[in-house]
Amino acid sequence: MLVTLLLQRPQAIVSIVQNTPGWVWGLLAALLVLGLSQVRARQVTLGRMVLMPVAMAVLSLWGTLSAFGESPGLPWVLLAWAVSASVPLVAIGSRPPPAGLRYDPHSRRFDVPGSWLPLALILGIFLVKYGVGIELALQPSLARDGGFALAVATAYGLFSGTFAGRALRQNRLALRRHGALATA
């Protein structure tokens, strides 16, 4: 409905944006800062490397539960989220670490090359959450629509799994280095 509304009455976007709570724009600004911080090369600890995928998984699960928590099909929706998250987790997590990634086991820090992908994933999760919120405001009955719920949960799962897969891929480097130190 949102796409149809915007195609037929593009001026409706003004009303939608004006009626969006202020905290949403604050969240978007914080997410943009977080995503843009990933664009440049930087040093991060193992804990910080894990924090981003955990935060994004929580955000996507929150989006799923807040939209479909009252749905009778919630177990199927959560299963769709989990299955769709596992696909990129395994596919990406099993690949070798990216070029330029270094891990120093003595300082327990990673030298991470910059990437635009985290920003794209962060914005993807935000836009899905925002679009679903608008759709549910326009058509509350969609919260009980199994097809809609499964599509949204799948999108959230893919985003979360991609974040988790990237973290697993990077953290395997640290595990190999710690193993190499322990045997040396």
Coordinates of N, CA and C in Angstrom, one line a residue:
M1 N 0.8 -1.2 0.0 CA 0.0 0.0 0.0 C 0.9 1.3 0.0
L2 N 1.9 1.2 0.7 CA 2.8 2.4 0.8 C 3.4 2.8 -0.6
V3 N 3.8 1.8 -1.3 CA 4.4 2.1 -2.6 C 3.3 2.6 -3.5
T4 N 2.1 2.1 -3.5 CA 1.0 2.5 -4.3 C 0.6 4.0 -3.9
L5 N 0.6 4.2 -2.6 CA 0.3 5.6 -2.1 C 1.3 6.6 -2.6
L6 N 2.6 6.2 -2.5 CA 3.6 7.2 -2.9 C 3.7 7.4 -4.5
L7 N 3.3 6.3 -5.2 CA 3.3 6.5 -6.7 C 2.1 7.3 -7.1
Q8 N 0.9 7.1 -6.4 CA -0.3 7.9 -6.8 C -0.4 9.2 -6.2
R9 N 0.2 9.4 -5.0 CA 0.1 10.7 -4.3 C 1.5 10.9 -3.6
P10 N 2.5 11.3 -4.4 CA 3.8 11.5 -3.8 C 3.9 12.5 -2.7
Q11 N 3.0 13.4 -2.7 CA 2.9 14.4 -1.7 C 2.6 13.8 -0.3
A12 N 2.2 12.6 -0.3 CA 1.9 11.9 1.0 C 3.1 11.7 1.8
I13 N 4.3 11.6 1.2 CA 5.5 11.4 1.9 C 5.8 12.6 2.9
V14 N 5.3 13.8 2.6 CA 5.5 14.9 3.5 C 4.7 14.6 4.8
S15 N 3.5 14.2 4.6 CA 2.7 13.9 5.8 C 3.3 12.7 6.6
I16 N 3.8 11.7 5.9 CA 4.4 10.6 6.6 C 5.6 11.0 7.4
V17 N 6.4 11.8 6.8 CA 7.7 12.3 7.5 C 7.3 13.2 8.6
Q18 N 6.3 14.1 8.4 CA 5.9 15.0 9.5 C 5.3 14.3 10.7
N19 N 4.7 13.2 10.5 CA 4.0 12.4 11.5 C 4.9 11.3 12.1
T20 N 6.2 11.3 11.7 CA 7.1 10.4 12.3 C 7.6 11.0 13.6
P21 N 7.6 10.2 14.6 CA 8.1 10.7 15.9 C 9.6 11.1 15.8
G22 N 9.9 12.1 16.6 CA 11.3 12.7 16.6 C 12.3 11.7 16.9
W23 N 12.0 10.8 17.8 CA 13.1 9.8 18.3 C 13.5 8.9 17.1
V24 N 12.7 8.7 16.1 CA 13.0 7.9 14.9 C 14.2 8.6 14.2
W25 N 14.1 9.9 14.0 CA 15.1 10.7 13.3 C 16.4 10.7 14.2
G26 N 16.3 10.7 15.5 CA 17.5 10.6 16.3 C 18.1 9.2 16.2
L27 N 17.3 8.2 16.1 CA 17.9 6.9 15.9 C 18.5 6.8 14.6
L28 N 17.9 7.3 13.5 CA 18.5 7.3 12.2 C 19.9 8.0 12.2
A29 N 19.9 9.1 12.9 CA 21.2 9.9 12.9 C 22.3 9.1 13.6
A30 N 21.9 8.4 14.7 CA 22.9 7.6 15.5 C 23.3 6.4 14.6
L31 N 22.4 5.8 13.9 CA 22.7 4.7 13.0 C 23.6 5.1 11.9
L32 N 23.4 6.3 11.3 CA 24.2 6.8 10.3 C 25.7 7.1 10.8
V33 N 25.8 7.6 12.0 CA 27.1 7.8 12.5 C 27.8 6.5 12.7
L34 N 27.1 5.5 13.3 CA 27.7 4.2 13.5 C 28.1 3.6 12.1
G35 N 27.2 3.6 11.1 CA 27.5 3.1 9.8 C 28.7 3.8 9.1
L36 N 28.7 5.1 9.2 CA 29.8 5.9 8.6 C 31.1 5.6 9.3
S37 N 31.1 5.3 10.6 CA 32.4 4.9 11.3 C 33.0 3.7 10.8
Q38 N 32.2 2.8 10.1 CA 32.7 1.6 9.5 C 33.4 1.8 8.2
V39 N 33.2 3.0 7.6 CA 33.7 3.2 6.3 C 35.3 3.4 6.2
R40 N 35.8 3.9 7.3 CA 37.3 4.1 7.3 C 38.0 2.9 8.1
A41 N 39.2 2.7 7.7 CA 40.0 1.7 8.4 C 40.2 2.1 9.9
R42 N 40.2 1.1 10.8 CA 40.2 1.4 12.2 C 40.7 0.2 13.0
Q43 N 41.0 0.4 14.2 CA 41.4 -0.6 15.1 C 40.2 -0.9 16.1
V44 N 39.9 -2.1 16.3 CA 38.8 -2.5 17.2 C 39.2 -3.7 18.0
T45 N 38.6 -3.8 19.2 CA 38.8 -5.0 20.1 C 37.8 -6.1 19.6
L46 N 38.1 -7.3 20.1 CA 37.2 -8.4 19.8 C 35.8 -8.1 20.3
G47 N 35.7 -7.5 21.5 CA 34.3 -7.2 22.0 C 33.6 -6.3 21.1
R48 N 34.2 -5.3 20.7 CA 33.6 -4.3 19.8 C 33.2 -4.9 18.4
M49 N 34.0 -5.9 18.0 CA 33.8 -6.6 16.7 C 32.5 -7.4 16.8
V50 N 32.2 -7.9 18.0 CA 31.0 -8.7 18.2 C 29.8 -7.8 18.5
L51 N 30.0 -6.7 19.1 CA 28.9 -5.8 19.5 C 28.0 -5.4 18.3
M52 N 28.5 -5.1 17.2 CA 27.7 -4.6 16.0 C 26.7 -5.7 15.6
P53 N 27.1 -6.9 15.3 CA 26.2 -7.9 14.9 C 25.1 -8.2 15.9
V54 N 25.5 -8.2 17.2 CA 24.5 -8.5 18.3 C 23.5 -7.3 18.3
A55 N 24.0 -6.1 18.2 CA 23.0 -4.9 18.2 C 22.1 -5.0 17.0
M56 N 22.6 -5.3 15.9 CA 21.8 -5.4 14.7 C 20.8 -6.6 14.7
A57 N 21.2 -7.7 15.3 CA 20.3 -8.8 15.5 C 19.1 -8.4 16.5
V58 N 19.5 -7.7 17.5 CA 18.5 -7.3 18.5 C 17.5 -6.3 17.8
L59 N 18.1 -5.4 17.0 CA 17.2 -4.4 16.3 C 16.3 -5.1 15.3
S60 N 16.8 -6.1 14.6 CA 15.9 -6.8 13.7 C 14.9 -7.7 14.4
L61 N 15.3 -8.3 15.5 CA 14.3 -9.1 16.2 C 13.2 -8.2 16.9
W62 N 13.7 -7.1 17.3 CA 12.7 -6.1 17.9 C 11.7 -5.7 16.8
G63 N 12.2 -5.4 15.6 CA 11.3 -5.1 14.5 C 10.3 -6.2 14.2
T64 N 10.8 -7.4 14.2 CA 9.9 -8.6 14.0 C 8.9 -8.7 15.1
L65 N 9.3 -8.7 16.3 CA 8.4 -8.9 17.4 C 7.4 -7.7 17.6
S66 N 7.9 -6.5 17.4 CA 7.0 -5.3 17.6 C 5.9 -5.3 16.5
A67 N 6.3 -5.8 15.3 CA 5.3 -5.8 14.2 C 4.4 -7.0 14.3
F68 N 4.9 -8.2 14.7 CA 4.1 -9.4 14.6 C 4.0 -10.2 15.9
G69 N 4.3 -9.6 17.0 CA 4.3 -10.3 18.3 C 2.9 -10.8 18.7
E70 N 1.8 -10.2 18.2 CA 0.5 -10.6 18.5 C -0.1 -11.6 17.4
S71 N 0.7 -11.8 16.4 CA 0.3 -12.7 15.3 C 0.2 -14.2 15.7
P72 N -0.9 -14.9 15.3 CA -1.0 -16.3 15.7 C 0.1 -17.1 15.0
G73 N 0.7 -16.6 14.0 CA 1.8 -17.3 13.3 C 3.2 -16.9 13.7
L74 N 3.3 -16.3 14.9 CA 4.6 -15.8 15.4 C 5.7 -16.9 15.4
P75 N 5.4 -18.2 15.8 CA 6.4 -19.2 15.8 C 7.0 -19.4 14.4
W76 N 6.2 -19.3 13.4 CA 6.6 -19.5 12.0 C 7.4 -18.3 11.5
V77 N 7.0 -17.1 12.0 CA 7.7 -15.9 11.7 C 9.1 -15.9 12.3
L78 N 9.2 -16.3 13.5 CA 10.5 -16.4 14.1 C 11.4 -17.5 13.5
L79 N 10.8 -18.6 13.1 CA 11.5 -19.6 12.4 C 12.0 -19.1 11.0
A80 N 11.2 -18.3 10.3 CA 11.6 -17.7 9.0 C 12.8 -16.8 9.3
W81 N 12.8 -16.0 10.4 CA 13.9 -15.1 10.7 C 15.1 -15.9 11.0
A82 N 15.0 -17.0 11.8 CA 16.2 -17.8 12.1 C 16.8 -18.5 10.9
V83 N 16.0 -19.1 10.1 CA 16.4 -19.8 8.9 C 17.1 -18.8 7.9
S84 N 16.5 -17.7 7.7 CA 17.0 -16.7 6.8 C 18.3 -16.1 7.3
A85 N 18.5 -16.0 8.6 CA 19.7 -15.5 9.2 C 20.8 -16.5 9.1
S86 N 20.5 -17.8 9.2 CA 21.5 -18.8 9.1 C 22.2 -18.9 7.8
V87 N 21.4 -18.6 6.7 CA 22.0 -18.8 5.3 C 23.2 -17.9 5.1
P88 N 23.1 -16.5 5.3 CA 24.3 -15.7 5.1 C 25.3 -15.9 6.3
L89 N 24.9 -16.3 7.5 CA 25.8 -16.6 8.5 C 26.8 -17.7 8.1
V90 N 26.3 -18.8 7.6 CA 27.1 -19.9 7.2 C 27.9 -19.6 5.9
A91 N 27.2 -19.0 4.9 CA 27.8 -18.7 3.6 C 29.0 -17.7 3.8
I92 N 28.8 -16.6 4.5 CA 29.8 -15.6 4.7 C 30.8 -16.0 5.8
G93 N 30.3 -16.6 6.8 CA 31.2 -17.0 7.9 C 32.2 -18.0 7.6
S94 N 31.9 -18.8 6.6 CA 32.9 -19.9 6.2 C 33.9 -19.4 5.2
R95 N 33.8 -18.2 4.7 CA 34.8 -17.7 3.7 C 36.0 -17.2 4.5
P96 N 37.1 -17.1 3.8 CA 38.4 -16.5 4.4 C 38.2 -15.1 4.8
P97 N 38.9 -14.6 5.8 CA 38.8 -13.2 6.2 C 39.1 -12.3 5.1
P98 N 38.6 -11.1 5.1 CA 38.8 -10.1 4.0 C 40.2 -9.7 4.0
A99 N 40.6 -9.3 2.8 CA 42.0 -8.8 2.6 C 42.2 -7.5 3.4
G100 N 43.3 -7.4 4.0 CA 43.6 -6.2 4.8 C 43.2 -6.3 6.3
L101 N 42.5 -7.4 6.7 CA 42.1 -7.6 8.1 C 43.3 -8.2 8.8
R102 N 43.7 -7.6 9.9 CA 44.9 -8.1 10.7 C 44.4 -8.2 12.1
Y103 N 45.0 -9.2 12.8 CA 44.7 -9.4 14.2 C 46.0 -9.5 15.0
D104 N 46.1 -8.7 16.0 CA 47.3 -8.8 16.9 C 46.9 -9.5 18.2
P105 N 47.4 -10.7 18.4 CA 46.9 -11.4 19.6 C 47.5 -10.8 20.9
H106 N 48.6 -10.1 20.9 CA 49.1 -9.5 22.1 C 48.2 -8.3 22.6
S107 N 47.8 -7.5 21.7 CA 46.9 -6.4 22.1 C 45.5 -6.7 22.0
R108 N 45.2 -7.9 21.3 CA 43.8 -8.4 21.1 C 43.0 -7.3 20.4
R109 N 43.6 -6.8 19.3 CA 43.0 -5.8 18.5 C 43.0 -6.2 17.0
F110 N 42.0 -5.8 16.3 CA 41.9 -6.0 14.9 C 42.3 -4.7 14.2
D111 N 43.0 -4.8 13.1 CA 43.1 -3.7 12.1 C 42.1 -4.1 11.0
V112 N 41.0 -3.3 11.0 CA 39.9 -3.6 10.1 C 39.9 -2.6 8.9
P113 N 39.8 -3.1 7.7 CA 39.7 -2.2 6.6 C 38.3 -1.6 6.5
G114 N 38.2 -0.4 6.0 CA 36.9 0.2 5.9 C 36.0 -0.5 4.9
S115 N 34.7 -0.4 5.1 CA 33.7 -1.0 4.2 C 32.4 -0.2 4.3
W116 N 31.8 -0.1 3.1 CA 30.5 0.6 3.1 C 29.3 -0.4 3.4
L117 N 29.6 -1.7 3.4 CA 28.6 -2.7 3.6 C 27.9 -2.6 4.9
P118 N 28.5 -2.3 6.1 CA 27.8 -2.1 7.3 C 26.8 -1.0 7.3
L119 N 27.2 0.1 6.6 CA 26.3 1.2 6.5 C 25.0 0.8 5.7
A120 N 25.3 0.1 4.6 CA 24.1 -0.4 3.8 C 23.2 -1.3 4.5
L121 N 23.8 -2.2 5.3 CA 23.0 -3.1 6.1 C 22.2 -2.4 7.2
I122 N 22.9 -1.5 7.9 CA 22.2 -0.7 8.9 C 21.0 0.1 8.3
L123 N 21.3 0.7 7.2 CA 20.2 1.5 6.6 C 19.1 0.5 6.1
G124 N 19.5 -0.6 5.6 CA 18.5 -1.6 5.2 C 17.5 -2.0 6.3
I125 N 18.1 -2.3 7.5 CA 17.3 -2.7 8.7 C 16.4 -1.5 9.0
F126 N 17.0 -0.3 9.1 CA 16.2 0.9 9.5 C 15.0 1.1 8.5
L127 N 15.3 1.0 7.2 CA 14.3 1.3 6.2 C 13.2 0.2 6.2
V128 N 13.6 -1.0 6.4 CA 12.5 -2.1 6.6 C 11.7 -1.8 7.8
K129 N 12.3 -1.5 8.9 CA 11.5 -1.2 10.1 C 10.6 0.0 9.9
Y130 N 11.1 1.1 9.3 CA 10.4 2.3 9.1 C 9.2 2.0 8.1
G131 N 9.5 1.3 7.0 CA 8.5 1.0 6.0 C 7.4 0.1 6.6
V132 N 7.8 -0.9 7.4 CA 6.8 -1.8 8.0 C 5.9 -1.0 9.0
G133 N 6.5 -0.1 9.7 CA 5.8 0.7 10.6 C 4.7 1.6 9.9
I134 N 5.1 2.1 8.8 CA 4.1 2.9 8.0 C 3.0 2.0 7.4
E135 N 3.4 0.9 6.9 CA 2.4 -0.1 6.3 C 1.5 -0.5 7.4
L136 N 1.9 -0.8 8.6 CA 1.1 -1.3 9.6 C 0.2 -0.1 10.2
A137 N 0.7 1.1 10.1 CA -0.2 2.2 10.5 C -1.3 2.4 9.4
L138 N -1.0 2.2 8.2 CA -2.0 2.4 7.1 C -2.9 1.2 7.0
Q139 N -2.4 0.0 7.3 CA -3.2 -1.2 7.2 C -2.9 -2.1 8.4
P140 N -3.5 -1.9 9.6 CA -3.2 -2.7 10.8 C -3.4 -4.2 10.6
S141 N -4.3 -4.6 9.7 CA -4.6 -6.0 9.5 C -3.4 -6.7 8.9
L142 N -2.4 -6.0 8.4 CA -1.2 -6.7 7.9 C -0.4 -7.4 9.0
A143 N -0.6 -7.0 10.2 CA 0.1 -7.6 11.3 C -0.3 -9.1 11.4
R144 N -1.4 -9.5 10.9 CA -1.9 -10.8 10.9 C -1.8 -11.5 9.6
D145 N -1.2 -10.9 8.6 CA -1.0 -11.4 7.3 C 0.2 -12.3 7.3
G146 N 0.1 -13.6 7.1 CA 1.2 -14.5 7.2 C 2.3 -14.2 6.2
G147 N 1.9 -14.0 4.9 CA 2.8 -13.7 3.9 C 3.6 -12.5 4.1
F148 N 3.0 -11.4 4.5 CA 3.7 -10.2 4.8 C 4.7 -10.4 6.0
A149 N 4.2 -11.1 7.0 CA 5.0 -11.3 8.2 C 6.3 -12.1 7.8
L150 N 6.1 -13.2 7.0 CA 7.2 -14.0 6.6 C 8.2 -13.3 5.8
A151 N 7.7 -12.4 4.9 CA 8.6 -11.6 4.0 C 9.4 -10.7 4.8
V152 N 8.8 -10.0 5.8 CA 9.5 -9.0 6.6 C 10.5 -9.8 7.5
A153 N 10.1 -10.9 8.1 CA 11.0 -11.6 9.0 C 12.2 -12.2 8.2
T154 N 12.0 -12.6 7.0 CA 13.0 -13.1 6.1 C 14.0 -11.9 5.8
A155 N 13.5 -10.8 5.5 CA 14.4 -9.6 5.2 C 15.3 -9.3 6.5
Y156 N 14.6 -9.2 7.6 CA 15.4 -9.0 8.9 C 16.4 -10.0 9.1
G157 N 16.0 -11.3 8.9 CA 17.0 -12.4 9.1 C 18.2 -12.3 8.2
L158 N 17.9 -12.0 7.0 CA 19.1 -11.9 6.0 C 20.0 -10.8 6.4
F159 N 19.5 -9.6 6.9 CA 20.4 -8.6 7.3 C 21.2 -9.0 8.6
S160 N 20.5 -9.6 9.5 CA 21.2 -10.0 10.7 C 22.2 -11.1 10.5
G161 N 21.9 -12.1 9.6 CA 22.8 -13.1 9.3 C 24.0 -12.6 8.6
T162 N 23.8 -11.6 7.7 CA 25.0 -11.0 7.0 C 25.9 -10.4 8.0
F163 N 25.4 -9.6 9.0 CA 26.2 -9.0 10.0 C 27.0 -10.1 10.8
A164 N 26.2 -11.1 11.2 CA 26.8 -12.2 12.0 C 27.9 -13.0 11.2
G165 N 27.6 -13.2 10.0 CA 28.5 -13.9 9.1 C 29.8 -13.2 9.0
R166 N 29.7 -11.8 8.8 CA 30.9 -11.0 8.7 C 31.7 -11.1 10.0
A167 N 31.1 -11.0 11.1 CA 31.8 -11.1 12.4 C 32.4 -12.4 12.6
L168 N 31.7 -13.5 12.2 CA 32.3 -14.8 12.4 C 33.5 -15.0 11.5
R169 N 33.4 -14.5 10.3 CA 34.5 -14.5 9.3 C 35.7 -13.8 9.9
Q170 N 35.5 -12.7 10.5 CA 36.6 -11.9 11.0 C 37.1 -12.5 12.3
N171 N 36.3 -13.0 13.2 CA 36.7 -13.5 14.5 C 37.4 -14.8 14.3
R172 N 37.2 -15.6 13.2 CA 38.0 -16.8 13.0 C 39.4 -16.5 12.9
L173 N 39.8 -15.3 12.4 CA 41.2 -14.9 12.3 C 41.8 -14.9 13.7
A174 N 41.1 -14.3 14.6 CA 41.5 -14.2 16.0 C 41.7 -15.6 16.6
L175 N 40.7 -16.4 16.4 CA 40.8 -17.8 17.0 C 42.0 -18.5 16.4
R176 N 42.3 -18.4 15.1 CA 43.4 -19.0 14.6 C 44.7 -18.5 15.2
R177 N 44.8 -17.2 15.4 CA 46.0 -16.6 15.9 C 46.2 -17.0 17.4
H178 N 45.1 -17.1 18.2 CA 45.2 -17.5 19.5 C 45.7 -18.9 19.6
G179 N 45.1 -19.8 18.7 CA 45.5 -21.2 18.6 C 47.0 -21.3 18.3
A180 N 47.5 -20.5 17.3 CA 48.9 -20.5 16.9 C 49.8 -20.1 18.1
L181 N 49.3 -19.1 18.9 CA 50.1 -18.7 20.0 C 50.2 -19.8 21.1
A182 N 49.1 -20.4 21.3 CA 49.0 -21.5 22.3 C 49.9 -22.6 22.0
T183 N 50.1 -22.9 20.7 CA 50.9 -24.1 20.3 C 52.4 -23.7 20.2
A184 N 52.7 -22.4 20.2 CA 54.1 -21.9 19.9 C 54.9 -22.0 21.2

